Structures are given as C-alpha cells and as structure tokens.
Amino acid sequence: MRWYQNLYLGKHAAPYIATIREKAASGKMMAGIYYITHASGQGNLLDIFHNGMLQQSLFADAQCTEVIGVAVGKTEAIDLSAEIIGEVYRETGAFDIRSYFKTEDFVED
C-alpha cells in the first residue's frame, strides 16, 4: 500500500491511524475501517472499500491501493470522500482527482 502524505482522516479514524497503518502493513483485516483511493474504474472519482476486501486476491489485484483517506464506517467514508472531492473542486475548478493527487505524493509504508 501507498499512503497519501497528507492523508485525509475521518474524525473516528484519526486517533487510531498509527494502529490502522501498522495492521494494514501486516495484512490484517480491521472491522469498520474503510479506505478511499483513486478510482479503479474509468469515469469514477474515488473508490470506497472496506479494508477486508484486500483479502480477496481478485479484488486486490484490480484495486488501486494508493490510499487518500481512511474512515471508520461507511457513513464517515462517504462524508470524507465528499470533503475530498469538494476540496479538489475548490482548488482546481475541476474534478480531476488523479491530477490533483500525484503519484509522488504517496509513500510506501
């Protein structure tokens, strides 16, 4: 996994981000933890998925794993995604997520 240097965090994920990243690095599944990444499908802005989906090789092989944000629960993940999209639009006047979050902005864990 690669993590955005200025990772977006939901308010419930923020206090636990060190533990979340540690468990992610060891491939452990975490209840309620959702990742927000670049979209894996053309025409989409972002992907939101439960971290446990990475345990399924078919999903993991197709999914972008450059993590832009981390949230606890689906509702927090949706809200955080809206915040990210809103910020990109305010800063650029467009919805080009991939251009806004460049490859060099991500680090290996």
mmCIF file with all atom_site columns, C-alpha atoms in Angstrom:
data_model
loop_
_atom_site.group_PDB
_atom_site.id
_atom_site.type_symbol
_atom_site.label_atom_id
_atom_site.label_alt_id
_atom_site.label_comp_id
_atom_site.label_asym_id
_atom_site.label_entity_id
_atom_site.label_seq_id
_atom_site.pdbx_PDB_ins_code
_atom_site.Cartn_x
_atom_site.Cartn_y
_atom_site.Cartn_z
_atom_site.occupancy
_atom_site.B_iso_or_equiv
_atom_site.pdbx_formal_charge
_atom_site.auth_seq_id
_atom_site.auth_comp_id
_atom_site.auth_asym_id
_atom_site.auth_atom_id
_atom_site.pdbx_PDB_model_num
ATOM 1   C CA . MET A 1 1   ? 0.000   0.000   0.000   1.00 0.00 ? 1   MET A CA 1
ATOM 2   C CA . ARG A 1 2   ? 0.967   3.556   -0.592  1.00 0.00 ? 2   ARG A CA 1
ATOM 3   C CA . TRP A 1 3   ? -0.367  6.349   1.586   1.00 0.00 ? 3   TRP A CA 1
ATOM 4   C CA . TYR A 1 4   ? -1.017  9.962   0.667   1.00 0.00 ? 4   TYR A CA 1
ATOM 5   C CA . GLN A 1 5   ? 1.462   12.119  2.574   1.00 0.00 ? 5   GLN A CA 1
ATOM 6   C CA . ASN A 1 6   ? -1.318  14.402  3.841   1.00 0.00 ? 6   ASN A CA 1
ATOM 7   C CA . LEU A 1 7   ? -3.736  11.556  4.457   1.00 0.00 ? 7   LEU A CA 1
ATOM 8   C CA . TYR A 1 8   ? -7.371  12.559  4.931   1.00 0.00 ? 8   TYR A CA 1
ATOM 9   C CA . LEU A 1 9   ? -8.806  11.075  8.104   1.00 0.00 ? 9   LEU A CA 1
ATOM 10  C CA . GLY A 1 10  ? -12.313 10.747  9.396   1.00 0.00 ? 10  GLY A CA 1
ATOM 11  C CA . LYS A 1 11  ? -12.742 12.002  12.950  1.00 0.00 ? 11  LYS A CA 1
ATOM 12  C CA . HIS A 1 12  ? -13.121 8.445   14.256  1.00 0.00 ? 12  HIS A CA 1
ATOM 13  C CA . ALA A 1 13  ? -10.119 7.134   12.318  1.00 0.00 ? 13  ALA A CA 1
ATOM 14  C CA . ALA A 1 14  ? -7.697  9.929   13.246  1.00 0.00 ? 14  ALA A CA 1
ATOM 15  C CA . PRO A 1 15  ? -6.876  8.774   16.802  1.00 0.00 ? 15  PRO A CA 1
ATOM 16  C CA . TYR A 1 16  ? -6.085  5.253   15.566  1.00 0.00 ? 16  TYR A CA 1
ATOM 17  C CA . ILE A 1 17  ? -4.203  5.926   12.332  1.00 0.00 ? 17  ILE A CA 1
ATOM 18  C CA . ALA A 1 18  ? -0.864  4.570   13.590  1.00 0.00 ? 18  ALA A CA 1
ATOM 19  C CA . THR A 1 19  ? -2.527  1.277   14.570  1.00 0.00 ? 19  THR A CA 1
ATOM 20  C CA . ILE A 1 20  ? -4.509  1.181   11.320  1.00 0.00 ? 20  ILE A CA 1
ATOM 21  C CA . ARG A 1 21  ? -1.374  1.630   9.213   1.00 0.00 ? 21  ARG A CA 1
ATOM 22  C CA . GLU A 1 22  ? 0.528   -0.944  11.257  1.00 0.00 ? 22  GLU A CA 1
ATOM 23  C CA . LYS A 1 23  ? -2.231  -3.535  10.825  1.00 0.00 ? 23  LYS A CA 1
ATOM 24  C CA . ALA A 1 24  ? -2.583  -2.682  7.131   1.00 0.00 ? 24  ALA A CA 1
ATOM 25  C CA . ALA A 1 25  ? 1.147   -3.280  6.631   1.00 0.00 ? 25  ALA A CA 1
ATOM 26  C CA . SER A 1 26  ? 0.811   -6.738  8.159   1.00 0.00 ? 26  SER A CA 1
ATOM 27  C CA . GLY A 1 27  ? -2.263  -7.544  6.056   1.00 0.00 ? 27  GLY A CA 1
ATOM 28  C CA . LYS A 1 28  ? -4.693  -7.760  8.957   1.00 0.00 ? 28  LYS A CA 1
ATOM 29  C CA . MET A 1 29  ? -8.382  -7.134  8.476   1.00 0.00 ? 29  MET A CA 1
ATOM 30  C CA . MET A 1 30  ? -9.921  -4.409  10.656  1.00 0.00 ? 30  MET A CA 1
ATOM 31  C CA . ALA A 1 31  ? -13.607 -4.165  11.450  1.00 0.00 ? 31  ALA A CA 1
ATOM 32  C CA . GLY A 1 32  ? -15.207 -0.977  10.179  1.00 0.00 ? 32  GLY A CA 1
ATOM 33  C CA . ILE A 1 33  ? -12.122 0.521   8.507   1.00 0.00 ? 33  ILE A CA 1
ATOM 34  C CA . TYR A 1 34  ? -12.688 1.919   5.006   1.00 0.00 ? 34  TYR A CA 1
ATOM 35  C CA . TYR A 1 35  ? -10.101 3.156   2.542   1.00 0.00 ? 35  TYR A CA 1
ATOM 36  C CA . ILE A 1 36  ? -10.616 5.909   -0.002  1.00 0.00 ? 36  ILE A CA 1
ATOM 37  C CA . THR A 1 37  ? -8.431  5.552   -3.083  1.00 0.00 ? 37  THR A CA 1
ATOM 38  C CA . HIS A 1 38  ? -8.134  6.639   -6.671  1.00 0.00 ? 38  HIS A CA 1
ATOM 39  C CA . ALA A 1 39  ? -10.964 5.122   -8.670  1.00 0.00 ? 39  ALA A CA 1
ATOM 40  C CA . SER A 1 40  ? -10.173 1.786   -10.256 1.00 0.00 ? 40  SER A CA 1
ATOM 41  C CA . GLY A 1 41  ? -12.841 2.327   -12.923 1.00 0.00 ? 41  GLY A CA 1
ATOM 42  C CA . GLN A 1 42  ? -12.796 4.981   -15.599 1.00 0.00 ? 42  GLN A CA 1
ATOM 43  C CA . GLY A 1 43  ? -15.398 7.700   -15.128 1.00 0.00 ? 43  GLY A CA 1
ATOM 44  C CA . ASN A 1 44  ? -15.410 7.438   -11.322 1.00 0.00 ? 44  ASN A CA 1
ATOM 45  C CA . LEU A 1 45  ? -13.825 9.922   -8.940  1.00 0.00 ? 45  LEU A CA 1
ATOM 46  C CA . LEU A 1 46  ? -12.862 7.801   -5.927  1.00 0.00 ? 46  LEU A CA 1
ATOM 47  C CA . ASP A 1 47  ? -13.296 4.274   -4.611  1.00 0.00 ? 47  ASP A CA 1
ATOM 48  C CA . ILE A 1 48  ? -14.500 3.499   -1.092  1.00 0.00 ? 48  ILE A CA 1
ATOM 49  C CA . PHE A 1 49  ? -13.986 -0.031  0.137   1.00 0.00 ? 49  PHE A CA 1
ATOM 50  C CA . HIS A 1 50  ? -13.718 -1.993  3.351   1.00 0.00 ? 50  HIS A CA 1
ATOM 51  C CA . ASN A 1 51  ? -10.133 -2.967  4.105   1.00 0.00 ? 51  ASN A CA 1
ATOM 52  C CA . GLY A 1 52  ? -11.117 -6.632  4.276   1.00 0.00 ? 52  GLY A CA 1
ATOM 53  C CA . MET A 1 53  ? -11.755 -6.623  0.536   1.00 0.00 ? 53  MET A CA 1
ATOM 54  C CA . LEU A 1 54  ? -7.979  -6.663  0.038   1.00 0.00 ? 54  LEU A CA 1
ATOM 55  C CA . GLN A 1 55  ? -8.003  -10.213 1.422   1.00 0.00 ? 55  GLN A CA 1
ATOM 56  C CA . GLN A 1 56  ? -9.668  -11.314 -1.823  1.00 0.00 ? 56  GLN A CA 1
ATOM 57  C CA . SER A 1 57  ? -6.958  -11.646 -4.455  1.00 0.00 ? 57  SER A CA 1
ATOM 58  C CA . LEU A 1 58  ? -9.253  -10.893 -7.398  1.00 0.00 ? 58  LEU A CA 1
ATOM 59  C CA . PHE A 1 59  ? -10.265 -7.585  -5.797  1.00 0.00 ? 59  PHE A CA 1
ATOM 60  C CA . ALA A 1 60  ? -6.772  -6.736  -4.549  1.00 0.00 ? 60  ALA A CA 1
ATOM 61  C CA . ASP A 1 61  ? -5.220  -7.287  -7.977  1.00 0.00 ? 61  ASP A CA 1
ATOM 62  C CA . ALA A 1 62  ? -7.626  -4.840  -9.643  1.00 0.00 ? 62  ALA A CA 1
ATOM 63  C CA . GLN A 1 63  ? -7.896  -2.217  -6.899  1.00 0.00 ? 63  GLN A CA 1
ATOM 64  C CA . CYS A 1 64  ? -5.745  0.888   -6.707  1.00 0.00 ? 64  CYS A CA 1
ATOM 65  C CA . THR A 1 65  ? -4.032  0.851   -3.318  1.00 0.00 ? 65  THR A CA 1
ATOM 66  C CA . GLU A 1 66  ? -2.872  4.452   -3.165  1.00 0.00 ? 66  GLU A CA 1
ATOM 67  C CA . VAL A 1 67  ? -4.820  5.445   -0.058  1.00 0.00 ? 67  VAL A CA 1
ATOM 68  C CA . ILE A 1 68  ? -6.016  9.044   0.011   1.00 0.00 ? 68  ILE A CA 1
ATOM 69  C CA . GLY A 1 69  ? -8.231  8.749   3.091   1.00 0.00 ? 69  GLY A CA 1
ATOM 70  C CA . VAL A 1 70  ? -9.205  6.451   5.951   1.00 0.00 ? 70  VAL A CA 1
ATOM 71  C CA . ALA A 1 71  ? -12.533 6.369   7.761   1.00 0.00 ? 71  ALA A CA 1
ATOM 72  C CA . VAL A 1 72  ? -14.374 4.330   10.356  1.00 0.00 ? 72  VAL A CA 1
ATOM 73  C CA . GLY A 1 73  ? -17.723 3.216   8.987   1.00 0.00 ? 73  GLY A CA 1
ATOM 74  C CA . LYS A 1 74  ? -19.338 3.662   5.619   1.00 0.00 ? 74  LYS A CA 1
ATOM 75  C CA . THR A 1 75  ? -21.065 6.942   6.514   1.00 0.00 ? 75  THR A CA 1
ATOM 76  C CA . GLU A 1 76  ? -17.812 8.545   7.622   1.00 0.00 ? 76  GLU A CA 1
ATOM 77  C CA . ALA A 1 77  ? -16.139 7.269   4.430   1.00 0.00 ? 77  ALA A CA 1
ATOM 78  C CA . ILE A 1 78  ? -18.846 8.832   2.252   1.00 0.00 ? 78  ILE A CA 1
ATOM 79  C CA . ASP A 1 79  ? -18.607 12.134  4.135   1.00 0.00 ? 79  ASP A CA 1
ATOM 80  C CA . LEU A 1 80  ? -14.809 12.130  3.867   1.00 0.00 ? 80  LEU A CA 1
ATOM 81  C CA . SER A 1 81  ? -14.999 11.392  0.131   1.00 0.00 ? 81  SER A CA 1
ATOM 82  C CA . ALA A 1 82  ? -17.344 14.334  -0.337  1.00 0.00 ? 82  ALA A CA 1
ATOM 83  C CA . GLU A 1 83  ? -14.888 16.528  1.566   1.00 0.00 ? 83  GLU A CA 1
ATOM 84  C CA . ILE A 1 84  ? -12.008 15.381  -0.659  1.00 0.00 ? 84  ILE A CA 1
ATOM 85  C CA . ILE A 1 85  ? -13.967 15.937  -3.870  1.00 0.00 ? 85  ILE A CA 1
ATOM 86  C CA . GLY A 1 86  ? -15.099 19.359  -2.647  1.00 0.00 ? 86  GLY A CA 1
ATOM 87  C CA . GLU A 1 87  ? -11.534 20.382  -1.859  1.00 0.00 ? 87  GLU A CA 1
ATOM 88  C CA . VAL A 1 88  ? -10.286 19.262  -5.269  1.00 0.00 ? 88  VAL A CA 1
ATOM 89  C CA . TYR A 1 89  ? -13.048 21.248  -6.951  1.00 0.00 ? 89  TYR A CA 1
ATOM 90  C CA . ARG A 1 90  ? -12.429 24.378  -4.850  1.00 0.00 ? 90  ARG A CA 1
ATOM 91  C CA . GLU A 1 91  ? -8.677  24.233  -5.542  1.00 0.00 ? 91  GLU A CA 1
ATOM 92  C CA . THR A 1 92  ? -8.817  23.420  -9.265  1.00 0.00 ? 92  THR A CA 1
ATOM 93  C CA . GLY A 1 93  ? -12.315 24.174  -10.549 1.00 0.00 ? 93  GLY A CA 1
ATOM 94  C CA . ALA A 1 94  ? -12.489 20.601  -11.848 1.00 0.00 ? 94  ALA A CA 1
ATOM 95  C CA . PHE A 1 95  ? -12.920 17.031  -10.665 1.00 0.00 ? 95  PHE A CA 1
ATOM 96  C CA . ASP A 1 96  ? -9.635  15.601  -11.956 1.00 0.00 ? 96  ASP A CA 1
ATOM 97  C CA . ILE A 1 97  ? -8.729  13.607  -8.847  1.00 0.00 ? 97  ILE A CA 1
ATOM 98  C CA . ARG A 1 98  ? -5.778  11.790  -10.467 1.00 0.00 ? 98  ARG A CA 1
ATOM 99  C CA . SER A 1 99  ? -4.084  15.034  -11.456 1.00 0.00 ? 99  SER A CA 1
ATOM 100 C CA . TYR A 1 100 ? -4.628  16.550  -8.015  1.00 0.00 ? 100 TYR A CA 1
ATOM 101 C CA . PHE A 1 101 ? -3.181  13.562  -6.119  1.00 0.00 ? 101 PHE A CA 1
ATOM 102 C CA . LYS A 1 102 ? 0.021   12.775  -7.967  1.00 0.00 ? 102 LYS A CA 1
ATOM 103 C CA . THR A 1 103 ? 1.989   9.535   -7.662  1.00 0.00 ? 103 THR A CA 1
ATOM 104 C CA . GLU A 1 104 ? 4.895   11.329  -5.987  1.00 0.00 ? 104 GLU A CA 1
ATOM 105 C CA . ASP A 1 105 ? 2.518   12.475  -3.205  1.00 0.00 ? 105 ASP A CA 1
ATOM 106 C CA . PHE A 1 106 ? 2.268   8.895   -1.916  1.00 0.00 ? 106 PHE A CA 1
ATOM 107 C CA . VAL A 1 107 ? 4.735   6.998   0.258   1.00 0.00 ? 107 VAL A CA 1
ATOM 108 C CA . GLU A 1 108 ? 5.259   3.317   0.945   1.00 0.00 ? 108 GLU A CA 1
ATOM 109 C CA . ASP A 1 109 ? 4.530   2.117   4.443   1.00 0.00 ? 109 ASP A CA 1
#
